[in-house]
C-alpha cells in the first residue's frame, strides 16, 4: 500500500492488485484493515470509511475517508460530475478510432457476478457511459495486436470498463471472465487518476498512480504518466 495524498479528512492511496477494497468474508487482505493499522500506528483514530470500490484484481488510486461525516460527503461527490476517474487498460486488438465514447445499457447478473451489454431498458438495466483514448498499439511476437488505452468513466457500473471494451472485441489482457485467453497476467486495468474538489478546503485534488513496469504494461513506450 502506498499513500499518495493525505490530510486530516481523507487519504488517497494506491491499492495493490489482489487486495480487497473492503473487509470481506473471503479472508483476503483488505484496504480497510491496512489503513486502520496505518492510522493506529500514527496514533490517530483508526476509523476508515469506504468511499468507492475497485475490483480485487484492479490496482491503483482509491479514496478513503477519516471521518464518518466525510464518508457521506465523499460518497455523494463520487456520484456527481465533480469527481473524475481515469483508468489505464491493456486490451487485445485496437479501437477503430483513436478516441471516442462508449455508451451502453448494462445488466449485472449477481449470481454469476458478471455484467452484460443488453439491447433494451428493463428492470436492473443501467446506462453506462465512458470515453476512451488510444495511447499506443503494439504487435506481439505471436502476431496479435495489443493496445494501451485510457478510459474516463462518466458512470460507475459494475465491471463497466471490462464489459464495454469486451463487447467491442477488445477484452482486457488477462481478463478471462470477459474473453481474454492470456494467462500471463491478471486483468490489465489500473485506476490511473482521481480528481475532485475537496469537500472542505474546496481545493482541486488531483492524484495519479501508475502500474509497475511488468507485463503487459512494459510492452508500451508511450505511457500517460
Short mmCIF file of C-alpha atoms in Angstrom, two decimals:
data_model
loop_
_atom_site.label_atom_id
_atom_site.label_comp_id
_atom_site.label_asym_id
_atom_site.label_seq_id
_atom_site.Cartn_x
_atom_site.Cartn_y
_atom_site.Cartn_z
CA UNK A 1 0.00 0.00 0.00
CA UNK A 2 1.25 3.48 -0.89
CA UNK A 3 -0.23 6.75 0.38
CA UNK A 4 -0.47 9.26 -2.49
CA UNK A 5 -2.21 12.14 -0.69
CA UNK A 6 -3.38 12.65 2.88
CA UNK A 7 -4.87 15.36 5.07
CA UNK A 8 -6.97 15.42 8.25
CA UNK A 9 -10.10 14.43 6.33
CA UNK A 10 -9.14 11.79 3.76
CA UNK A 11 -6.50 9.51 2.30
CA UNK A 12 -5.83 8.79 -1.38
CA UNK A 13 -3.82 5.59 -1.61
CA UNK A 14 -2.64 3.04 -4.15
CA UNK A 15 -4.43 -0.28 -3.79
CA UNK A 16 -2.24 -3.22 -4.79
CA UNK A 17 -3.56 -5.86 -7.19
CA UNK A 18 -5.12 -8.75 -5.28
CA UNK A 19 -6.11 -6.75 -2.20
CA UNK A 20 -9.82 -6.29 -1.42
CA UNK A 21 -11.26 -2.75 -1.32
CA UNK A 22 -13.12 -3.56 1.89
CA UNK A 23 -13.34 -6.27 4.54
CA UNK A 24 -14.94 -9.39 3.07
CA UNK A 25 -15.79 -12.94 4.05
CA UNK A 26 -13.03 -14.22 1.74
CA UNK A 27 -10.42 -13.55 4.41
CA UNK A 28 -8.14 -11.85 1.87
CA UNK A 29 -6.03 -8.85 2.80
CA UNK A 30 -8.11 -5.68 2.55
CA UNK A 31 -7.53 -1.93 2.40
CA UNK A 32 -9.78 -1.02 5.34
CA UNK A 33 -7.70 -3.15 7.70
CA UNK A 34 -4.39 -1.94 6.25
CA UNK A 35 -5.39 1.72 6.51
CA UNK A 36 -6.82 1.28 10.02
CA UNK A 37 -3.47 -0.20 11.11
CA UNK A 38 -1.64 2.64 9.35
CA UNK A 39 -3.68 5.26 11.23
CA UNK A 40 -3.33 3.46 14.56
CA UNK A 41 0.45 3.33 14.15
CA UNK A 42 0.42 7.12 13.77
CA UNK A 43 -1.62 7.49 16.97
CA UNK A 44 -4.76 8.53 15.10
CA UNK A 45 -8.36 7.36 15.32
CA UNK A 46 -8.38 4.08 13.36
CA UNK A 47 -11.67 4.87 11.57
CA UNK A 48 -11.53 4.36 7.79
CA UNK A 49 -14.59 4.95 5.61
CA UNK A 50 -15.16 3.27 2.24
CA UNK A 51 -16.00 5.80 -0.49
CA UNK A 52 -15.89 3.66 -3.66
CA UNK A 53 -14.68 0.22 -4.76
CA UNK A 54 -12.21 -1.34 -7.16
CA UNK A 55 -12.31 -4.96 -8.29
CA UNK A 56 -9.86 -7.16 -6.36
CA UNK A 57 -7.60 -7.62 -9.39
CA UNK A 58 -7.63 -3.89 -10.26
CA UNK A 59 -4.94 -1.76 -8.64
CA UNK A 60 -4.38 1.97 -8.40
CA UNK A 61 -5.71 5.15 -6.82
CA UNK A 62 -8.56 4.96 -4.29
CA UNK A 63 -10.09 7.45 -1.85
CA UNK A 64 -10.89 6.63 1.78
CA UNK A 65 -12.22 8.97 4.45
CA UNK A 66 -11.01 9.56 8.01
CA UNK A 67 -14.37 10.69 9.42
CA UNK A 68 -17.93 9.41 9.10
CA UNK A 69 -19.31 12.79 8.02
CA UNK A 70 -16.60 12.97 5.34
CA UNK A 71 -17.54 9.49 4.13
CA UNK A 72 -21.04 10.76 3.32
CA UNK A 73 -19.70 13.88 1.58
CA UNK A 74 -17.16 11.98 -0.49
CA UNK A 75 -19.67 9.27 -1.41
CA UNK A 76 -22.02 11.96 -2.73
CA UNK A 77 -19.13 13.55 -4.59
CA UNK A 78 -18.26 10.27 -6.33
CA UNK A 79 -21.84 10.09 -7.64
CA UNK A 80 -21.62 13.62 -9.05
CA UNK A 81 -19.95 15.05 -12.12
CA UNK A 82 -17.36 16.79 -9.94
CA UNK A 83 -15.40 13.57 -9.48
CA UNK A 84 -13.22 12.36 -12.36
CA UNK A 85 -11.85 8.81 -12.65
CA UNK A 86 -9.39 7.80 -15.36
CA UNK A 87 -8.10 4.28 -15.91
CA UNK A 88 -5.33 2.70 -17.95
CA UNK A 89 -6.18 -0.57 -19.68
CA UNK A 90 -4.31 -3.00 -21.91
CA UNK A 91 -6.63 -4.67 -24.41
CA UNK A 92 -6.46 -7.27 -27.13
CA UNK A 93 -6.80 -5.59 -30.52
CA UNK A 94 -7.25 -1.86 -31.09
CA UNK A 95 -10.19 0.56 -31.33
CA UNK A 96 -11.30 1.61 -34.80
CA UNK A 97 -11.00 5.28 -33.80
CA UNK A 98 -8.19 6.86 -31.77
CA UNK A 99 -10.70 8.28 -29.32
CA UNK A 100 -14.40 8.13 -28.77
CA UNK A 101 -17.34 7.44 -26.47
CA UNK A 102 -18.80 4.17 -25.23
CA UNK A 103 -22.48 4.27 -24.32
CA UNK A 104 -24.31 1.04 -23.46
CA UNK A 105 -27.11 -0.48 -21.43
CA UNK A 106 -25.66 -2.89 -18.85
CA UNK A 107 -27.25 -5.63 -16.80
CA UNK A 108 -25.34 -7.14 -13.86
CA UNK A 109 -26.13 -10.76 -13.05
CA UNK A 110 -25.40 -11.00 -9.31
CA UNK A 111 -25.44 -14.81 -9.27
CA UNK A 112 -22.77 -15.00 -11.96
CA UNK A 113 -21.11 -11.75 -10.85
CA UNK A 114 -20.90 -10.74 -14.48
CA UNK A 115 -22.24 -7.80 -16.48
CA UNK A 116 -23.74 -7.93 -19.95
CA UNK A 117 -24.49 -5.37 -22.65
CA UNK A 118 -28.21 -5.57 -23.47
CA UNK A 119 -30.34 -4.02 -26.18
CA UNK A 120 -33.34 -2.74 -24.22
CA UNK A 121 -34.10 -0.99 -20.96
CA UNK A 122 -35.69 -3.25 -18.32
CA UNK A 123 -35.54 -3.93 -14.60
CA UNK A 124 -31.95 -3.94 -13.36
CA UNK A 125 -30.54 -2.39 -16.55
CA UNK A 126 -28.50 0.80 -16.20
CA UNK A 127 -26.93 3.15 -18.72
CA UNK A 128 -23.13 3.13 -18.82
CA UNK A 129 -21.07 5.93 -20.31
CA UNK A 130 -17.31 6.32 -20.70
CA UNK A 131 -14.82 7.93 -23.07
CA UNK A 132 -11.58 6.40 -24.29
CA UNK A 133 -8.31 7.46 -25.92
CA UNK A 134 -5.84 5.17 -27.67
CA UNK A 135 -2.32 5.79 -26.37
CA UNK A 136 -0.35 3.12 -28.24
CA UNK A 137 -0.68 -0.19 -30.09
CA UNK A 138 1.97 -2.88 -30.45
CA UNK A 139 2.18 -6.18 -32.34
CA UNK A 140 3.25 -9.12 -30.21
CA UNK A 141 5.57 -11.93 -31.30
CA UNK A 142 2.57 -14.16 -31.99
CA UNK A 143 1.20 -11.52 -34.39
CA UNK A 144 -1.66 -10.39 -32.15
CA UNK A 145 -2.19 -6.66 -31.56
CA UNK A 146 -2.29 -5.26 -28.02
CA UNK A 147 -3.25 -1.66 -27.15
CA UNK A 148 -2.86 0.71 -24.23
CA UNK A 149 -5.95 2.88 -23.78
CA UNK A 150 -7.01 5.49 -21.27
CA UNK A 151 -10.65 5.31 -20.18
CA UNK A 152 -12.50 8.06 -18.30
CA UNK A 153 -15.66 6.95 -16.54
CA UNK A 154 -18.78 9.10 -16.50
CA UNK A 155 -20.87 6.43 -14.78
CA UNK A 156 -19.58 3.76 -12.42
CA UNK A 157 -21.30 0.45 -13.16
CA UNK A 158 -20.13 -2.98 -12.01
CA UNK A 159 -17.33 -4.24 -14.32
CA UNK A 160 -18.19 -1.34 -16.65
CA UNK A 161 -14.85 -0.89 -18.39
CA UNK A 162 -14.30 -4.64 -18.66
CA UNK A 163 -17.62 -5.41 -20.32
CA UNK A 164 -17.77 -2.30 -22.52
CA UNK A 165 -14.36 -2.98 -24.04
CA UNK A 166 -15.01 -6.72 -24.34
CA UNK A 167 -18.31 -6.08 -26.13
CA UNK A 168 -16.26 -4.19 -28.75
CA UNK A 169 -13.99 -7.23 -29.19
CA UNK A 170 -11.24 -5.68 -27.07
CA UNK A 171 -11.17 -7.69 -23.83
CA UNK A 172 -8.67 -6.66 -21.22
CA UNK A 173 -5.48 -8.71 -21.31
CA UNK A 174 -5.70 -11.34 -18.57
CA UNK A 175 -9.46 -10.91 -18.03
CA UNK A 176 -10.68 -14.47 -18.56
CA UNK A 177 -14.20 -13.65 -17.33
CA UNK A 178 -14.70 -11.36 -20.33
CA UNK A 179 -12.89 -13.23 -23.08
CA UNK A 180 -9.10 -12.96 -22.70
CA UNK A 181 -7.13 -16.17 -23.16
CA UNK A 182 -3.89 -14.63 -21.93
CA UNK A 183 -2.95 -16.22 -18.61
CA UNK A 184 0.39 -14.43 -18.29
CA UNK A 185 -1.18 -11.54 -16.39
CA UNK A 186 -4.11 -10.62 -14.21
CA UNK A 187 -6.81 -8.28 -15.53
CA UNK A 188 -4.84 -5.35 -17.02
CA UNK A 189 -6.84 -2.46 -15.57
CA UNK A 190 -5.41 0.30 -13.38
CA UNK A 191 -7.00 3.25 -11.60
CA UNK A 192 -4.67 5.88 -13.00
CA UNK A 193 -6.06 9.23 -11.88
CA UNK A 194 -8.62 10.70 -9.49
CA UNK A 195 -9.52 14.38 -9.46
CA UNK A 196 -12.09 16.11 -7.30
CA UNK A 197 -12.91 19.28 -5.40
CA UNK A 198 -12.17 18.78 -1.71
CA UNK A 199 -15.50 18.98 0.19
CA UNK A 200 -13.95 21.07 2.99
CA UNK A 201 -10.99 23.03 1.62
CA UNK A 202 -12.58 23.43 -1.86
CA UNK A 203 -9.16 22.86 -3.43
CA UNK A 204 -8.78 20.69 -6.52
CA UNK A 205 -7.13 17.42 -5.53
CA UNK A 206 -5.55 15.60 -8.47
CA UNK A 207 -3.61 12.40 -7.83
CA UNK A 208 -2.06 9.90 -10.25
CA UNK A 209 -0.96 6.30 -9.82
CA UNK A 210 0.87 4.16 -12.35
CA UNK A 211 1.19 0.40 -12.83
CA UNK A 212 4.52 -1.33 -12.37
CA UNK A 213 6.75 -1.92 -15.39
CA UNK A 214 5.73 -5.55 -15.72
CA UNK A 215 3.81 -7.49 -18.37
CA UNK A 216 1.69 -6.35 -20.12
CA UNK A 217 2.33 -2.69 -19.15
CA UNK A 218 6.02 -2.86 -20.05
CA UNK A 219 5.20 -3.52 -23.70
CA UNK A 220 4.45 0.16 -24.28
CA UNK A 221 6.78 3.13 -24.70
CA UNK A 222 4.03 5.73 -24.56
CA UNK A 223 2.51 5.99 -21.10
CA UNK A 224 0.19 8.60 -19.66
CA UNK A 225 2.35 9.36 -16.61
#
